[in-house]
Short mmCIF file of C-alpha atoms in Angstrom, two decimals:
data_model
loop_
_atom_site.label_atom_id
_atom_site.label_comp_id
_atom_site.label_asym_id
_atom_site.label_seq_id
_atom_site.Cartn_x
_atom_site.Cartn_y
_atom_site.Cartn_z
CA UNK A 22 -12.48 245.71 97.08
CA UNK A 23 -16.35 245.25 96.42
CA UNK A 24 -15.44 245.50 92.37
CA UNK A 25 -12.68 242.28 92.92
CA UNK A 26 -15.20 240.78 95.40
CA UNK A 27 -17.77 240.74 92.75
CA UNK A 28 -15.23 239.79 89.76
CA UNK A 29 -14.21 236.47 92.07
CA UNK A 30 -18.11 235.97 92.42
CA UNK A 31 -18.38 236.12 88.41
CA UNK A 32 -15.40 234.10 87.77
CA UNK A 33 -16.53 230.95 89.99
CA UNK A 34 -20.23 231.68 88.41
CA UNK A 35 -18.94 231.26 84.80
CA UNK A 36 -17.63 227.51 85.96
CA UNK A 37 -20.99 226.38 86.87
CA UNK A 38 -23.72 224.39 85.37
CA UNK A 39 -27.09 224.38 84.80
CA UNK A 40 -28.79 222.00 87.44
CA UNK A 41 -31.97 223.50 87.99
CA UNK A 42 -33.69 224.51 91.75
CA UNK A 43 -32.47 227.20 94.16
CA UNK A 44 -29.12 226.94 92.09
CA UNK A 45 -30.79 228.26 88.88
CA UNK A 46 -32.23 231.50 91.34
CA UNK A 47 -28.42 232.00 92.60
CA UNK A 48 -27.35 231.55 88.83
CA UNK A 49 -30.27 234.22 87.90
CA UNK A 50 -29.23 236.80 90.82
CA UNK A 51 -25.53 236.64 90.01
CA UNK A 52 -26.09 237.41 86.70
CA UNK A 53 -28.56 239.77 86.98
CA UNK A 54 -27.30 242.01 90.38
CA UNK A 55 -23.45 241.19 89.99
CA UNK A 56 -21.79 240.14 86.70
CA UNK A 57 -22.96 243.69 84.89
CA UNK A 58 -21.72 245.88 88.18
CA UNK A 59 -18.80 243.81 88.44
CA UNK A 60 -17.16 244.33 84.90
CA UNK A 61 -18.23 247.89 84.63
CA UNK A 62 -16.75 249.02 88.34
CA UNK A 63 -13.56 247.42 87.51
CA UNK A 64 -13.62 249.38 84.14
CA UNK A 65 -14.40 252.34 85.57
CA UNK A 66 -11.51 251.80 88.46
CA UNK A 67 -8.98 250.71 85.87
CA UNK A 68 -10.12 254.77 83.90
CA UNK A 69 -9.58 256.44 87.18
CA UNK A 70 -6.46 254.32 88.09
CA UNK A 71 -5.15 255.40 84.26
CA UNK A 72 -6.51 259.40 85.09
CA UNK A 73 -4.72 259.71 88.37
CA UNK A 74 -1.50 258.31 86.70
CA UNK A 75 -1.74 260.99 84.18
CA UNK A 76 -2.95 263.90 86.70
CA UNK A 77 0.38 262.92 89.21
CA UNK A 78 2.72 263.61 86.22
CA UNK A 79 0.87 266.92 85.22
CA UNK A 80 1.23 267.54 88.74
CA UNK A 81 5.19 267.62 88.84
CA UNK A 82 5.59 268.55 85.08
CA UNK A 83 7.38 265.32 83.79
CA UNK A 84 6.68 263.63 80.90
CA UNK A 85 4.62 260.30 81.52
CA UNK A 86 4.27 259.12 77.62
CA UNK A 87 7.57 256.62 77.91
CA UNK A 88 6.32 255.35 81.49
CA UNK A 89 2.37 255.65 80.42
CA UNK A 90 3.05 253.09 77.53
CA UNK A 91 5.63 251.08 79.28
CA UNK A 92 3.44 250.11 82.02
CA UNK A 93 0.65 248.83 79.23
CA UNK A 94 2.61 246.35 77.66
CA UNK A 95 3.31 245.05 80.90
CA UNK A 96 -0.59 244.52 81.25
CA UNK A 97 -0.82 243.67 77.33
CA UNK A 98 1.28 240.81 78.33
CA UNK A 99 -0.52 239.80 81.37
CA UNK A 100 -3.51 240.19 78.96
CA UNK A 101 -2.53 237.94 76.48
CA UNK A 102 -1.01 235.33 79.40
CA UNK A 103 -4.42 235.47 81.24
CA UNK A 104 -6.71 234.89 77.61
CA UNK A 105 -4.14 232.03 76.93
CA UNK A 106 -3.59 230.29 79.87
CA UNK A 107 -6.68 231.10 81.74
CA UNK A 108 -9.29 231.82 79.05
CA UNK A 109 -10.23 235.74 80.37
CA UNK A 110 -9.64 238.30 77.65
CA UNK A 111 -10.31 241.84 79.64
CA UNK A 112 -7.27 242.56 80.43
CA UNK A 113 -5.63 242.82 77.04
CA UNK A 114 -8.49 244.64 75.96
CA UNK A 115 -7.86 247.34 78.96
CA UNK A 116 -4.22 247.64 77.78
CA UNK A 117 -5.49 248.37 74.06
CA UNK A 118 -8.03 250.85 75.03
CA UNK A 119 -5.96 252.71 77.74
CA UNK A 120 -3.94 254.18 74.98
CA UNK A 121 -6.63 256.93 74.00
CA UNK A 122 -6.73 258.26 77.24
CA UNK A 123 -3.30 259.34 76.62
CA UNK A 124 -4.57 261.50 73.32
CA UNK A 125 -7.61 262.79 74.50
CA UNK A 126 -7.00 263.21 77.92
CA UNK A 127 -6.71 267.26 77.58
CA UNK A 128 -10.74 267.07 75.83
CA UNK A 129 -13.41 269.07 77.23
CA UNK A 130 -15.79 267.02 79.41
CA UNK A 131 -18.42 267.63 76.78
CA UNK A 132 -16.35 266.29 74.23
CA UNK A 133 -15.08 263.04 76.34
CA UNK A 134 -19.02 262.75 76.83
CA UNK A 135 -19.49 262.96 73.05
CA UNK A 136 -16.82 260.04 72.86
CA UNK A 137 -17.98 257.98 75.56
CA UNK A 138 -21.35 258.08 73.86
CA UNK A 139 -20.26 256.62 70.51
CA UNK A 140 -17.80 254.56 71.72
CA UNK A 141 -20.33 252.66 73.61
CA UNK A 142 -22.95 252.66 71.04
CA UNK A 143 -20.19 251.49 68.56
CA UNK A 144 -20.87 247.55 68.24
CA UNK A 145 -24.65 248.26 68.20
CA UNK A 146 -23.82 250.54 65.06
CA UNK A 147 -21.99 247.99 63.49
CA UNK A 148 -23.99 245.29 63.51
CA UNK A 149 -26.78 247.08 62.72
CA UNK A 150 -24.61 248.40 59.16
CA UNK A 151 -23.48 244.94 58.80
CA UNK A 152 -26.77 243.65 58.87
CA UNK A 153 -29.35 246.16 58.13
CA UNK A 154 -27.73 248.01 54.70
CA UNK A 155 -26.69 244.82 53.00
CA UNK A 156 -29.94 243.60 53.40
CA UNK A 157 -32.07 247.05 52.38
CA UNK A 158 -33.97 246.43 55.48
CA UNK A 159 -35.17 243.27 54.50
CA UNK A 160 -36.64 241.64 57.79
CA UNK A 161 -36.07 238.05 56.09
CA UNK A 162 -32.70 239.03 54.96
CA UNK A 163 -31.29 240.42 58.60
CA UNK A 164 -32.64 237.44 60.11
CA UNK A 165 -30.67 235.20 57.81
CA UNK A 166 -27.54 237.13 58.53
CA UNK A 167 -27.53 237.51 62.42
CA UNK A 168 -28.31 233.50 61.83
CA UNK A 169 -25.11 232.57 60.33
CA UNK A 170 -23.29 235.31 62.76
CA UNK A 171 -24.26 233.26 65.67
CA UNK A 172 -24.02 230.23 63.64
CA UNK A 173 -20.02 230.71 63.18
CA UNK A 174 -19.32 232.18 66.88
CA UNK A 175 -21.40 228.77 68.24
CA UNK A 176 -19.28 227.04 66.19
CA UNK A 177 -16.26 228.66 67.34
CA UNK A 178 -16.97 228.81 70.80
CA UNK A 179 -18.43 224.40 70.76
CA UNK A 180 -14.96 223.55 69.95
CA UNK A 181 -13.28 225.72 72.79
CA UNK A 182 -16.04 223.92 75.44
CA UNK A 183 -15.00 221.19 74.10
CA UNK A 184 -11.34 221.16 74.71
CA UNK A 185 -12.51 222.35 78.10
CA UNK A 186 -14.31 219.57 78.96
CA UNK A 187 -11.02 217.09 78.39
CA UNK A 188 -8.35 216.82 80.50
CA UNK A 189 -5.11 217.29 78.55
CA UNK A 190 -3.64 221.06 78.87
CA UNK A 191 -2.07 220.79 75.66
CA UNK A 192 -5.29 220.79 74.06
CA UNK A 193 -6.59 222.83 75.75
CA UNK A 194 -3.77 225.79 75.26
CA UNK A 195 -3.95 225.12 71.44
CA UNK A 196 -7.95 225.01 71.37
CA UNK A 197 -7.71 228.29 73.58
CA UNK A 198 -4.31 230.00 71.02
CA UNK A 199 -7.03 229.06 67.53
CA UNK A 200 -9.53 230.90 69.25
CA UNK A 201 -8.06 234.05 70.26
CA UNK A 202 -6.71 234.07 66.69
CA UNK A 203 -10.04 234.29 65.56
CA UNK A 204 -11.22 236.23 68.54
CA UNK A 205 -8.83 239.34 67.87
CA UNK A 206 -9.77 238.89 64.12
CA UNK A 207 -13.33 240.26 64.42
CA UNK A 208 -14.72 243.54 63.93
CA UNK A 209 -15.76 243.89 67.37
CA UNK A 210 -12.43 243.08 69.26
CA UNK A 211 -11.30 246.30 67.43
CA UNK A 212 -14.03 248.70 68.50
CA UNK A 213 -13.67 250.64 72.32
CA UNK A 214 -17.53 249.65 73.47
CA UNK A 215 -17.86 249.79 76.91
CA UNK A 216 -14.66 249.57 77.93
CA UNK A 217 -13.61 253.15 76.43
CA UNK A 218 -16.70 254.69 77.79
CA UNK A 219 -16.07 253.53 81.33
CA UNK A 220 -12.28 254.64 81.40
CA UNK A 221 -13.40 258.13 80.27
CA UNK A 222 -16.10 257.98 83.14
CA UNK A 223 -13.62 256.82 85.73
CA UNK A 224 -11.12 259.67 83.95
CA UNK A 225 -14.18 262.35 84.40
CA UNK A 226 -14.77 261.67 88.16
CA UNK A 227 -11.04 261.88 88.87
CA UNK A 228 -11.24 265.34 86.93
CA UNK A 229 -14.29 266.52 88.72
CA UNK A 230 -12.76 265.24 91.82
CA UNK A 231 -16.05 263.47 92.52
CA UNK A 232 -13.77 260.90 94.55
CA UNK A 233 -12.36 263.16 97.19
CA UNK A 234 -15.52 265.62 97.50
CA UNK A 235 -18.73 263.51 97.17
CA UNK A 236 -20.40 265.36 99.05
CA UNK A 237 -20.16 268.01 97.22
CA UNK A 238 -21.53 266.07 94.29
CA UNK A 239 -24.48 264.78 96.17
CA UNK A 240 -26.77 265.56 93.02
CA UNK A 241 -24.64 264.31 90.19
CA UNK A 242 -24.31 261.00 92.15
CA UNK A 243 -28.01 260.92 92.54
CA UNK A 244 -28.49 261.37 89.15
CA UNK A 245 -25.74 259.11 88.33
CA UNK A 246 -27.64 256.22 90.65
CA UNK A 247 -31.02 256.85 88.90
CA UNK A 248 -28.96 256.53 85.13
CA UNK A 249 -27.70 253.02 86.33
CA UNK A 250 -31.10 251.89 87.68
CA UNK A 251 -33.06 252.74 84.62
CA UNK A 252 -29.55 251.24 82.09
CA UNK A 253 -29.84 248.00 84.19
CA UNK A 254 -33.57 247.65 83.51
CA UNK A 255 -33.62 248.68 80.05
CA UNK A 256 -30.81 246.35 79.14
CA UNK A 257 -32.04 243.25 81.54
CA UNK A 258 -35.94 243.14 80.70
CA UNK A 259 -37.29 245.80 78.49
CA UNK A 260 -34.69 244.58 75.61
CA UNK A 261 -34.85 241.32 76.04
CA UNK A 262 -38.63 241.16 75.81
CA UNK A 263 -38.77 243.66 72.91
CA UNK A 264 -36.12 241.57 70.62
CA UNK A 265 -37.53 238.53 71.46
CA UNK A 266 -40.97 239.93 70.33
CA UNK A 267 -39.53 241.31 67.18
CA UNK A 268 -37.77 237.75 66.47
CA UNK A 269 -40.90 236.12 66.70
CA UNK A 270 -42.58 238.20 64.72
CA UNK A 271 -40.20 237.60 62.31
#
């Protein structure tokens, strides 16, 4: 309930506009306290949801494979319908990523940790290879690059706000079918990120049946709370000030 509260919040919060006063603060706040939480609880629901699928059928010895895959190209389809129609892409990218559960979900913990790790360090890699090595470290050179990066998805994204902004639905579902061809055609549509790493967290609690017994988990969930904190912080201030420091630099 609180993670669709929150997604509803986001969802009316991506339709607004800039107009400065008291509804800049509420602009600030959403984005800052809710957006973040929101996306990454309903992850993390969606790899528990996937986890206690996959525990029930262990539980009564059936094979779930047919069923397991079944059920995601249902929401591969609702995926693709809401991206289209509606112009939100998570839920194709949930269908996509659910399927590794299904491989790895007999892993040790350490080694789901191991993959939740990379997985959500794996755009940050790339970009940094795709920028960094071509350019032999040249500050100049990186710069240039991440330039016309940005340059094309601005582009890209300009014409989509664009066909937004008129009022003909046609348009609009062709500007919005062009982009998600050249949405799934980038390297980082194809990577798990954050969505991997938060199914294999929700799939660890349901292992470590931190839902039913959190008591019994009191520490962990401490520990857990202090992780987020510090994450949050790191990735709302401390980063933006230090890459905005190096870009001036630059």
């Amino acid at each position: 309930g609180f993670a669709l509260l929150g997604m509803f919040v986001v969802h009316f919060h991506v339709k607004t506009i800039e107009s400065g006063g008291i509804d800049d603060v509420v602009r600030t706040l959403i984005w800052r306290l809710v957006e973040s939480k929101a996306h990454g609880t309903f992850a993390l629901l969606f790899g528990a949801g996937f986890a206690i699928q996959l525990r029930r059928a262990d539980e009564r010895r059936t094979s779930f494979t047919a069923v397991y895959v079944r059920r995601l190209l249902v929401l591969a389809l609702f995926g693709a319908g809401a991206h289209a129609f509606f112009g939100y892409n998570v839920l194709l990218g949930y269908a996509v990523w659910a399927v590794p559960l299904l491989v790895i979900r007999r892993w040790s913990t350490r080694a789901l940790l191991v993959t939740a790790v990379v997985s959500a360090a794996s755009v940050s890699l790339y970009r940094a290879a795709s920028t960094w090595l071509p350019c032999d470290m040249a500050p100049e050179c990186v710069r240039a690059a991440e330039e016309t990066q940005r340059a094309e998805s601005a582009s890209r994204y300009e014409v989509l706000h664009a066909a937004e902004s008129q009022h003909s639905y046609v348009v609009l579902l062709r500007a919005r079918l062009e982009h998600m061809a050249w949405f799934y055609r980038q390297p980082f549509s194809v990577m798990p990120s954050v969505t991997l790493t938060l199914f294999i967290a929700g799939f660890l609690i349901v292992r470590h049946r931190i839902f039913e017994e959190p008591l019994a988990h009191r520490r962990l969930l401490a520990w857990m709370t202090l992780f987020g904190v510090a994450s949050w912080w790191l990735a709302n201030w401390v980063r933006e000030t230090t890459f905005g420091l190096v870009r001036d630099q630059w």
